[in-house]
CSV table of C-alpha atoms and ligand atoms in Angstrom, one decimal:
chain,number,residue,atom,x,y,z
A,1,MET,CA,0.0,0.0,0.0
A,2,SER,CA,1.6,3.3,-1.1
A,3,LYS,CA,0.3,6.8,-0.6
A,4,THR,CA,1.7,10.3,-0.1
A,5,ILE,CA,1.4,12.7,2.8
A,6,THR,CA,2.2,16.5,2.8
A,7,GLU,CA,4.4,18.1,5.5
A,8,GLN,CA,1.3,19.9,6.9
A,9,ASN,CA,-0.7,16.7,7.1
A,10,LEU,CA,2.1,14.8,8.8
A,11,ARG,CA,1.9,17.5,11.6
A,12,LEU,CA,-1.9,17.2,11.6
A,13,LEU,CA,-1.5,13.4,11.9
A,14,VAL,CA,0.6,13.9,15.0
A,15,ASP,CA,-2.1,16.1,16.5
A,16,ALA,CA,-4.8,13.6,15.7
A,17,LEU,CA,-2.7,10.7,17.3
A,18,LEU,CA,-2.1,12.9,20.4
A,19,LYS,CA,-5.8,13.8,20.6
A,20,GLU,CA,-6.7,10.1,20.7
A,21,GLY,CA,-4.5,9.8,23.8
A,22,GLY,CA,-1.5,8.2,22.3
A,23,ARG,CA,2.2,9.1,22.7
A,24,VAL,CA,4.1,10.3,19.6
A,25,VAL,CA,7.9,10.2,19.9
A,26,ALA,CA,9.8,12.0,17.1
A,27,PRO,CA,12.8,14.2,16.4
A,28,LYS,CA,12.4,17.6,18.0
A,29,LEU,CA,14.7,20.5,18.8
A,30,ALA,CA,15.2,20.1,22.6
A,31,GLU,CA,17.1,23.3,23.6
A,32,THR,CA,20.4,22.9,21.9
A,33,MET,CA,20.1,19.6,20.1
A,34,THR,CA,17.6,17.4,18.2
A,35,LEU,CA,16.4,14.4,20.2
A,36,TYR,CA,13.7,11.8,19.8
A,37,GLU,CA,11.3,13.1,22.4
A,38,PRO,CA,7.5,12.9,23.1
A,39,LEU,CA,5.8,15.7,21.1
A,40,ALA,CA,3.2,17.9,22.6
A,41,THR,CA,2.0,19.1,19.1
A,42,GLY,CA,2.8,18.4,15.5
A,43,GLN,CA,4.5,21.8,15.2
A,44,GLU,CA,7.4,20.4,17.3
A,45,LEU,CA,8.2,17.8,14.6
A,46,ASP,CA,11.7,18.5,13.1
A,47,LEU,CA,12.8,15.9,10.6
A,48,THR,CA,15.7,17.9,9.3
A,49,LYS,CA,18.5,16.4,11.5
A,50,LEU,CA,19.6,13.0,12.8
A,51,PRO,CA,18.8,13.1,16.5
A,52,ARG,CA,21.9,13.1,18.8
A,53,ARG,CA,20.8,10.0,20.7
A,54,SER,CA,19.2,7.0,19.1
A,55,SER,CA,15.5,6.1,19.3
A,56,LYS,CA,16.1,3.1,21.6
A,57,GLU,CA,14.9,5.1,24.6
A,58,THR,CA,11.4,4.8,23.2
A,59,PHE,CA,11.5,1.2,24.4
A,60,PHE,CA,14.4,1.2,26.8
A,61,PRO,CA,14.4,4.6,28.8
A,62,LEU,CA,17.7,5.9,30.1
A,63,CYS,CA,16.4,5.4,33.6
A,64,GLU,CA,13.0,4.0,34.9
A,65,THR,CA,11.5,3.0,38.2
A,66,ILE,CA,10.5,-0.7,38.1
A,67,LEU,CA,9.1,-0.8,41.7
A,68,THR,CA,8.7,1.2,44.8
A,69,PHE,CA,8.9,0.2,48.5
A,70,GLU,CA,7.8,1.6,51.8
A,71,ARG,CA,8.2,0.3,55.4
A,72,ASP,CA,6.5,1.4,58.6
A,73,GLU,CA,5.1,-0.2,61.8
A,74,ALA,CA,2.4,-1.9,59.6
A,75,GLY,CA,5.0,-3.7,57.5
A,76,VAL,CA,6.6,-3.4,54.0
A,77,ARG,CA,4.5,-2.4,51.0
A,78,VAL,CA,5.9,-3.0,47.5
A,79,GLY,CA,4.4,-1.2,44.5
A,80,ASP,CA,4.9,-2.8,41.2
A,81,VAL,CA,5.0,-0.7,38.0
A,82,ASP,CA,2.5,-2.3,35.6
A,83,PRO,CA,3.8,-2.3,32.0
A,84,ALA,CA,0.1,-2.7,30.9
A,85,SER,CA,-0.2,1.0,31.8
A,86,PHE,CA,2.3,2.1,29.1
A,87,PRO,CA,0.6,4.2,26.3
A,88,GLU,CA,0.1,3.3,22.7
A,89,THR,CA,3.0,5.0,20.9
A,90,VAL,CA,4.0,6.0,17.4
A,91,LEU,CA,7.7,6.5,16.9
A,92,LEU,CA,7.8,8.9,13.9
A,93,GLY,CA,10.8,9.8,11.8
A,94,ALA,CA,13.1,7.0,12.9
A,95,ARG,CA,16.1,6.8,10.5
A,96,PRO,CA,16.8,3.3,9.0
A,97,CYS,CA,19.7,2.8,11.4
A,98,ASP,CA,17.4,3.5,14.3
A,99,ALA,CA,14.3,1.7,13.0
A,100,ALA,CA,16.3,-1.5,12.4
A,101,ALA,CA,17.7,-1.7,16.0
A,102,PRO,CA,14.6,-2.8,18.0
A,103,SER,CA,14.2,-5.9,15.9
A,104,ILE,CA,17.8,-6.8,16.7
A,105,LEU,CA,17.3,-6.1,20.4
A,106,ASP,CA,14.1,-8.2,20.7
A,107,ALA,CA,16.2,-11.4,20.9
A,108,VAL,CA,18.1,-10.4,24.0
A,109,PHE,CA,15.1,-8.9,25.8
A,110,SER,CA,13.1,-12.1,25.3
A,111,TRP,CA,15.9,-14.7,25.7
A,112,ASP,CA,16.4,-16.1,29.2
A,113,TYR,CA,13.9,-13.7,30.7
A,114,ASN,CA,11.0,-11.7,29.1
A,115,ASP,CA,11.7,-8.1,30.0
A,116,GLU,CA,8.1,-6.8,30.0
A,117,PHE,CA,9.2,-3.2,30.4
A,118,TYR,CA,10.9,-3.4,27.0
A,119,LEU,CA,8.5,-5.9,25.3
A,120,GLU,CA,5.3,-4.2,26.2
A,121,ARG,CA,6.6,-0.9,24.8
A,122,ARG,CA,7.6,-2.8,21.6
A,123,ARG,CA,4.1,-4.3,21.3
A,124,LYS,CA,2.5,-0.9,21.7
A,125,THR,CA,4.7,1.0,19.3
A,126,THR,CA,4.2,1.6,15.6
A,127,ILE,CA,7.4,2.7,13.9
A,128,ILE,CA,7.3,5.2,11.0
A,129,GLY,CA,10.7,5.2,9.4
A,130,LEU,CA,12.2,8.0,7.3
A,131,ALA,CA,14.6,7.6,4.4
A,132,CYS,CA,17.9,9.5,4.7
A,133,THR,CA,18.7,11.9,1.8
A,134,THR,CA,21.9,13.2,3.4
A,135,ALA,CA,24.8,11.4,5.1
A,136,ASP,CA,27.9,12.6,6.9
A,137,ASP,CA,31.3,11.1,6.9
A,138,ALA,CA,30.5,9.1,10.1
A,139,CYS,CA,27.5,7.2,8.6
A,140,PHE,CA,28.3,3.7,7.4
A,141,CYS,CA,25.0,1.8,7.4
A,142,THR,CA,25.7,0.5,3.9
A,143,ALA,CA,28.9,-1.1,5.2
A,144,VAL,CA,27.0,-3.3,7.7
A,145,GLY,CA,24.2,-4.4,5.4
A,146,LEU,CA,21.6,-1.6,5.8
A,147,SER,CA,20.9,1.4,3.6
A,148,PRO,CA,19.5,4.9,3.8
A,149,ALA,CA,16.3,3.7,2.2
A,150,ASP,CA,16.0,0.4,4.2
A,151,THR,CA,12.5,-0.3,5.5
A,152,ARG,CA,13.6,-3.1,7.9
A,153,GLY,CA,12.1,-2.5,11.3
A,154,SER,CA,9.6,0.1,10.1
A,155,ASP,CA,5.8,-0.4,10.0
A,156,LEU,CA,5.3,2.6,7.7
A,157,PHE,CA,8.1,4.2,5.7
A,158,LEU,CA,8.4,7.8,4.5
A,159,THR,CA,10.5,8.9,1.6
A,160,PRO,CA,10.9,12.7,1.1
A,161,LEU,CA,9.6,13.9,-2.3
A,162,GLU,CA,11.3,16.4,-4.6
A,163,GLY,CA,8.5,18.9,-4.4
A,164,GLY,CA,8.0,18.5,-0.6
A,165,GLY,CA,6.0,16.0,1.4
A,166,TYR,CA,6.6,12.2,1.6
A,167,ALA,CA,5.8,9.0,-0.2
A,168,CYS,CA,4.4,6.7,2.4
A,169,GLN,CA,4.7,2.9,2.1
A,170,ALA,CA,3.0,0.4,4.5
A,171,VAL,CA,5.6,-2.2,5.4
A,172,THR,CA,3.6,-4.3,8.0
A,173,ASP,CA,0.0,-4.8,8.9
A,174,LYS,CA,0.5,-2.5,11.8
A,175,GLY,CA,1.5,0.2,9.4
A,176,LYS,CA,-1.3,-0.5,7.0
A,177,GLU,CA,-3.8,-0.3,9.9
A,178,LEU,CA,-2.5,3.1,10.9
A,179,MET,CA,-2.7,4.4,7.4
A,180,GLU,CA,-6.3,3.1,7.0
A,181,LYS,CA,-7.4,4.5,10.3
A,182,GLN,CA,-6.0,7.9,9.5
A,183,ALA,CA,-6.8,7.8,5.8
A,184,GLN,CA,-7.9,11.5,5.7
A,185,PHE,CA,-4.2,12.6,6.0
A,186,PHE,CA,-3.0,10.5,3.1
A,187,SER,CA,-3.4,10.9,-0.7
A,188,ASP,CA,-3.0,8.5,-3.6
A,189,ALA,CA,0.5,8.5,-4.9
A,190,GLY,CA,0.9,10.7,-8.0
A,191,SER,CA,3.9,11.4,-10.3
A,192,GLU,CA,6.0,13.1,-7.6
A,193,LYS,CA,9.6,11.9,-7.7
A,194,PRO,CA,11.4,10.8,-4.5
A,195,LEU,CA,14.6,12.6,-3.5
A,196,ALA,CA,17.7,10.5,-4.1
A,197,PRO,CA,18.8,8.4,-1.1
A,198,ALA,CA,22.0,9.4,0.7
A,199,GLU,CA,25.2,7.7,-0.2
A,200,PRO,CA,27.3,6.9,2.8
A,201,ALA,CA,31.0,6.6,2.0
A,202,GLY,CA,32.8,3.3,2.4
A,203,GLU,CA,32.7,-0.1,0.9
A,204,PRO,CA,30.6,-2.9,2.4
A,205,LEU,CA,32.5,-4.7,5.2
A,206,ASP,CA,32.8,-8.5,5.1
A,207,LEU,CA,31.2,-9.2,8.5
A,208,GLY,CA,31.8,-12.9,8.2
A,209,LYS,CA,35.5,-12.4,7.7
A,210,ILE,CA,35.6,-9.9,10.6
A,211,LYS,CA,33.9,-12.4,12.8
A,212,SER,CA,36.3,-15.2,11.9
A,213,TRP,CA,39.2,-13.0,12.9
A,214,LEU,CA,37.5,-12.1,16.2
A,215,ASP,CA,36.9,-15.8,16.8
A,216,GLY,CA,40.6,-16.5,16.9
A,217,ASN,CA,41.9,-13.2,18.4
A,218,PHE,CA,40.7,-12.7,21.9
A,219,GLU,CA,44.3,-12.1,22.8
A,220,ASN,CA,45.9,-9.7,20.2
A,221,PRO,CA,48.1,-6.6,20.6
A,222,LEU,CA,45.6,-4.8,18.4
A,223,TRP,CA,43.3,-4.4,21.4
A,224,THR,CA,45.9,-2.4,23.3
A,225,LYS,CA,46.7,-0.3,20.3
A,226,ILE,CA,43.2,0.7,19.4
A,227,ALA,CA,41.9,1.2,22.9
A,228,ASP,CA,44.9,3.1,24.1
A,229,LEU,CA,43.1,6.4,23.9
A,230,CYS,CA,39.7,5.3,25.3
A,231,VAL,CA,38.8,7.2,28.4
A,232,GLY,CA,35.9,4.9,29.3
A,233,CYS,CA,33.3,7.7,29.2
A,234,GLY,CA,30.6,5.4,27.9
A,235,ALA,CA,29.3,7.9,25.4
A,236,CYS,CA,29.6,5.4,22.6
A,237,ALA,CA,27.3,2.9,24.3
A,238,PHE,CA,24.8,5.6,25.5
A,239,LEU,CA,24.4,7.0,22.0
A,240,CYS,CA,24.2,3.6,20.2
A,241,PRO,CA,20.8,2.3,19.0
A,242,ALA,CA,21.9,-1.3,19.7
A,243,CYS,CA,23.9,-1.2,23.0
A,244,HIS,CA,21.5,-2.4,25.7
A,245,CYS,CA,23.3,-3.1,28.9
A,246,PHE,CA,21.7,-1.9,32.1
A,247,ASP,CA,22.1,-2.0,35.8
A,248,ILE,CA,19.5,-2.1,38.6
A,249,SER,CA,19.9,-0.1,41.8
A,250,ASP,CA,17.9,0.6,44.9
A,251,GLU,CA,17.5,4.3,45.8
A,252,GLY,CA,16.2,6.0,48.9
A,253,THR,CA,16.3,4.9,52.5
A,254,GLU,CA,15.3,1.7,54.3
A,255,ALA,CA,11.9,3.3,55.0
A,256,LYS,CA,11.1,4.4,51.5
A,257,GLY,CA,12.6,4.2,48.1
A,258,CYS,CA,12.5,2.7,44.6
A,259,ARG,CA,14.3,0.2,42.4
A,260,ARG,CA,15.6,1.7,39.1
A,261,LYS,CA,16.8,0.2,35.9
A,262,HIS,CA,19.3,2.4,34.1
A,263,TRP,CA,21.7,2.3,31.2
A,264,ASP,CA,25.2,1.0,31.8
A,265,ALA,CA,28.2,0.7,29.5
A,266,CYS,CA,30.9,-2.0,29.2
A,267,GLY,CA,33.4,0.9,28.8
A,268,PHE,CA,33.0,1.8,32.5
A,269,GLY,CA,35.7,0.6,34.8
A,270,LYS,CA,33.2,-0.7,37.3
A,271,PHE,CA,31.0,-2.5,34.8
A,272,THR,CA,32.4,-6.0,35.6
A,273,ASN,CA,33.7,-5.2,39.1
A,274,HIS,CA,32.9,-8.1,41.4
A,275,ALA,CA,31.8,-7.6,45.1
A,276,SER,CA,35.2,-9.2,46.0
A,277,GLY,CA,37.0,-6.4,44.3
A,278,HIS,CA,38.2,-8.6,41.5
A,279,ASN,CA,37.6,-7.2,38.0
A,280,PRO,CA,38.0,-9.6,35.1
A,281,ARG,CA,38.2,-6.6,32.7
A,282,ASP,CA,40.6,-4.5,34.7
A,283,VAL,CA,42.1,-2.4,31.9
A,284,GLN,CA,40.5,-0.3,29.2
A,285,PRO,CA,41.7,-2.4,26.2
A,286,GLN,CA,39.8,-5.4,27.6
A,287,ARG,CA,36.7,-3.3,27.9
A,288,TYR,CA,37.0,-1.9,24.4
A,289,ARG,CA,37.6,-5.4,23.1
A,290,ASN,CA,34.4,-6.5,24.7
A,291,ARG,CA,32.5,-3.7,22.9
A,292,ILE,CA,33.8,-5.0,19.5
A,293,MET,CA,33.4,-8.7,20.4
A,294,HIS,CA,29.9,-8.2,21.7
A,295,LYS,CA,28.8,-6.4,18.6
A,296,PHE,CA,30.5,-8.5,15.9
A,297,LYS,CA,31.0,-11.9,17.5
A,298,TYR,CA,29.1,-12.7,20.7
A,299,TYR,CA,25.7,-11.4,19.6
A,300,ASP,CA,26.1,-13.2,16.3
A,301,ASP,CA,27.1,-16.4,18.0
A,302,LYS,CA,24.0,-16.3,20.2
A,303,PHE,CA,21.4,-14.6,18.0
A,304,GLY,CA,22.7,-14.6,14.5
A,305,ARG,CA,22.7,-10.8,14.3
A,306,THR,CA,25.2,-8.0,14.3
A,307,LEU,CA,24.8,-5.4,17.0
A,308,CYS,CA,25.6,-2.4,14.9
A,309,THR,CA,23.5,-0.5,12.4
A,310,GLY,CA,26.2,1.8,11.2
A,311,CYS,CA,24.6,5.0,12.5
A,312,GLY,CA,28.0,6.6,13.1
A,313,ARG,CA,27.0,8.2,16.4
A,314,CYS,CA,29.9,6.6,18.4
A,315,ILE,CA,32.3,8.0,15.7
A,316,ARG,CA,30.7,11.5,15.7
A,317,TRP,CA,30.8,11.9,19.5
A,318,CYS,CA,33.7,9.9,20.9
A,319,PRO,CA,35.7,12.6,22.7
A,320,VAL,CA,39.0,11.0,21.7
A,321,GLY,CA,38.1,10.2,18.1
A,322,ILE,CA,37.9,6.4,18.2
A,323,ASP,CA,36.4,5.3,14.9
A,324,ILE,CA,34.7,1.9,15.0
A,325,ALA,CA,34.3,1.8,11.1
A,326,ALA,CA,38.1,2.3,10.8
A,327,ILE,CA,38.7,-0.4,13.3
A,328,LEU,CA,36.5,-2.8,11.4
A,329,GLN,CA,38.4,-2.0,8.2
A,330,GLN,CA,41.6,-2.6,10.0
A,331,VAL,CA,40.4,-6.0,11.2
A,332,GLU,CA,39.2,-6.9,7.7
A,333,ALA,CA,42.6,-5.9,6.3
A,334,LYS,CA,44.3,-8.1,8.8
A,335,VAL,CA,42.3,-11.0,7.6
A,336,GLU,CA,43.6,-10.4,4.1
A,337,VAL,CA,47.2,-10.2,5.3
A,338,GLU,CA,47.1,-13.2,7.7
B,401,SF4,S1,33.1,7.2,23.5
B,401,SF4,FE1,35.3,6.9,23.0
B,401,SF4,S2,36.4,7.3,24.9
B,401,SF4,FE2,34.2,7.1,25.5
B,401,SF4,S3,34.1,4.9,26.0
B,401,SF4,FE3,33.5,5.0,23.8
B,401,SF4,S4,35.4,4.6,22.7
B,401,SF4,FE4,36.0,5.1,24.9
B,402,SF4,S1,28.4,0.8,17.3
B,402,SF4,FE1,28.5,3.0,16.8
B,402,SF4,S2,28.0,3.0,14.6
B,402,SF4,FE2,27.3,1.0,15.3
B,402,SF4,S3,25.1,1.3,15.8
B,402,SF4,FE3,26.3,1.7,17.7
B,402,SF4,S4,26.7,3.9,17.8
B,402,SF4,FE4,26.0,3.4,15.7
């Protein structure tokens, strides 16, 4: 099912969804940067820039309370947060590198334990993807098997048109239902031409070759060389659409408090610190090695997927300029040499 939608009608669609009581998360200018955030009105929608952080927080917030507790003379009362109360959500304007990530993450959030905080949000979210027509020198989605016009992970997919507005393609039944329910905002497709998709630089990486090198090189001097600069700030993991490690901590006092789930990062020195004080990854190269191994070997071994969509955020914002695409090219070149 293919239709078109004007810029103005896209904003009116947001207003209509909000009026029905749903939540619409989309790129908006939030003070100094564009972020995926809940909109209060369609006028806030800003599809011109790639948001600084990925859209994973739509399903997996930076920090959330998962229970509360209170103790007095009468005893202890525990209040569970009920995921059934989460609102129906439309994630609008997700770039292909962001839209593809949740379907990669579904495997880990429903593997040995069903994380209902994540899964209920996934069930209740319709993803409207947006084709990219510009790329910067950090983007490398095409090198990891995606593309600026990739519809994977989207329920509906928007492609900007030359004269303004968007071509709108229903990718899943969920997307088709949204389009049918809100039919007044869509028109039949005419002769409008789509804008050309962006062309990220860089040749496709041979992820199979890279993985086979990783399989045999847990110990290699390369890890020290590439991670020498890493300051363990965790920015790469926090900005990434596919990184998903979290910690759980209790906050408050013995009398009253809450249990919170919050993002964590394998780059942090204390990430694997044991209660005994022993840390199996006690130096930064071991932590950076884990980042690469997890994305390009362990996740593939366990779930058959690569944990990177080539969004380039970790390259753009690493304070010391570590470039994961360059590291992968280096590993691929080593395979050729060895
Ligand atoms: S953003 Fe850069 S310095 Fe910070 S943890 Fe990641 S690789 Fe290390
Ligand atoms: S590892 Fe870097 S380039 Fe790959 S998805 Fe994460 S932030 Fe984007």
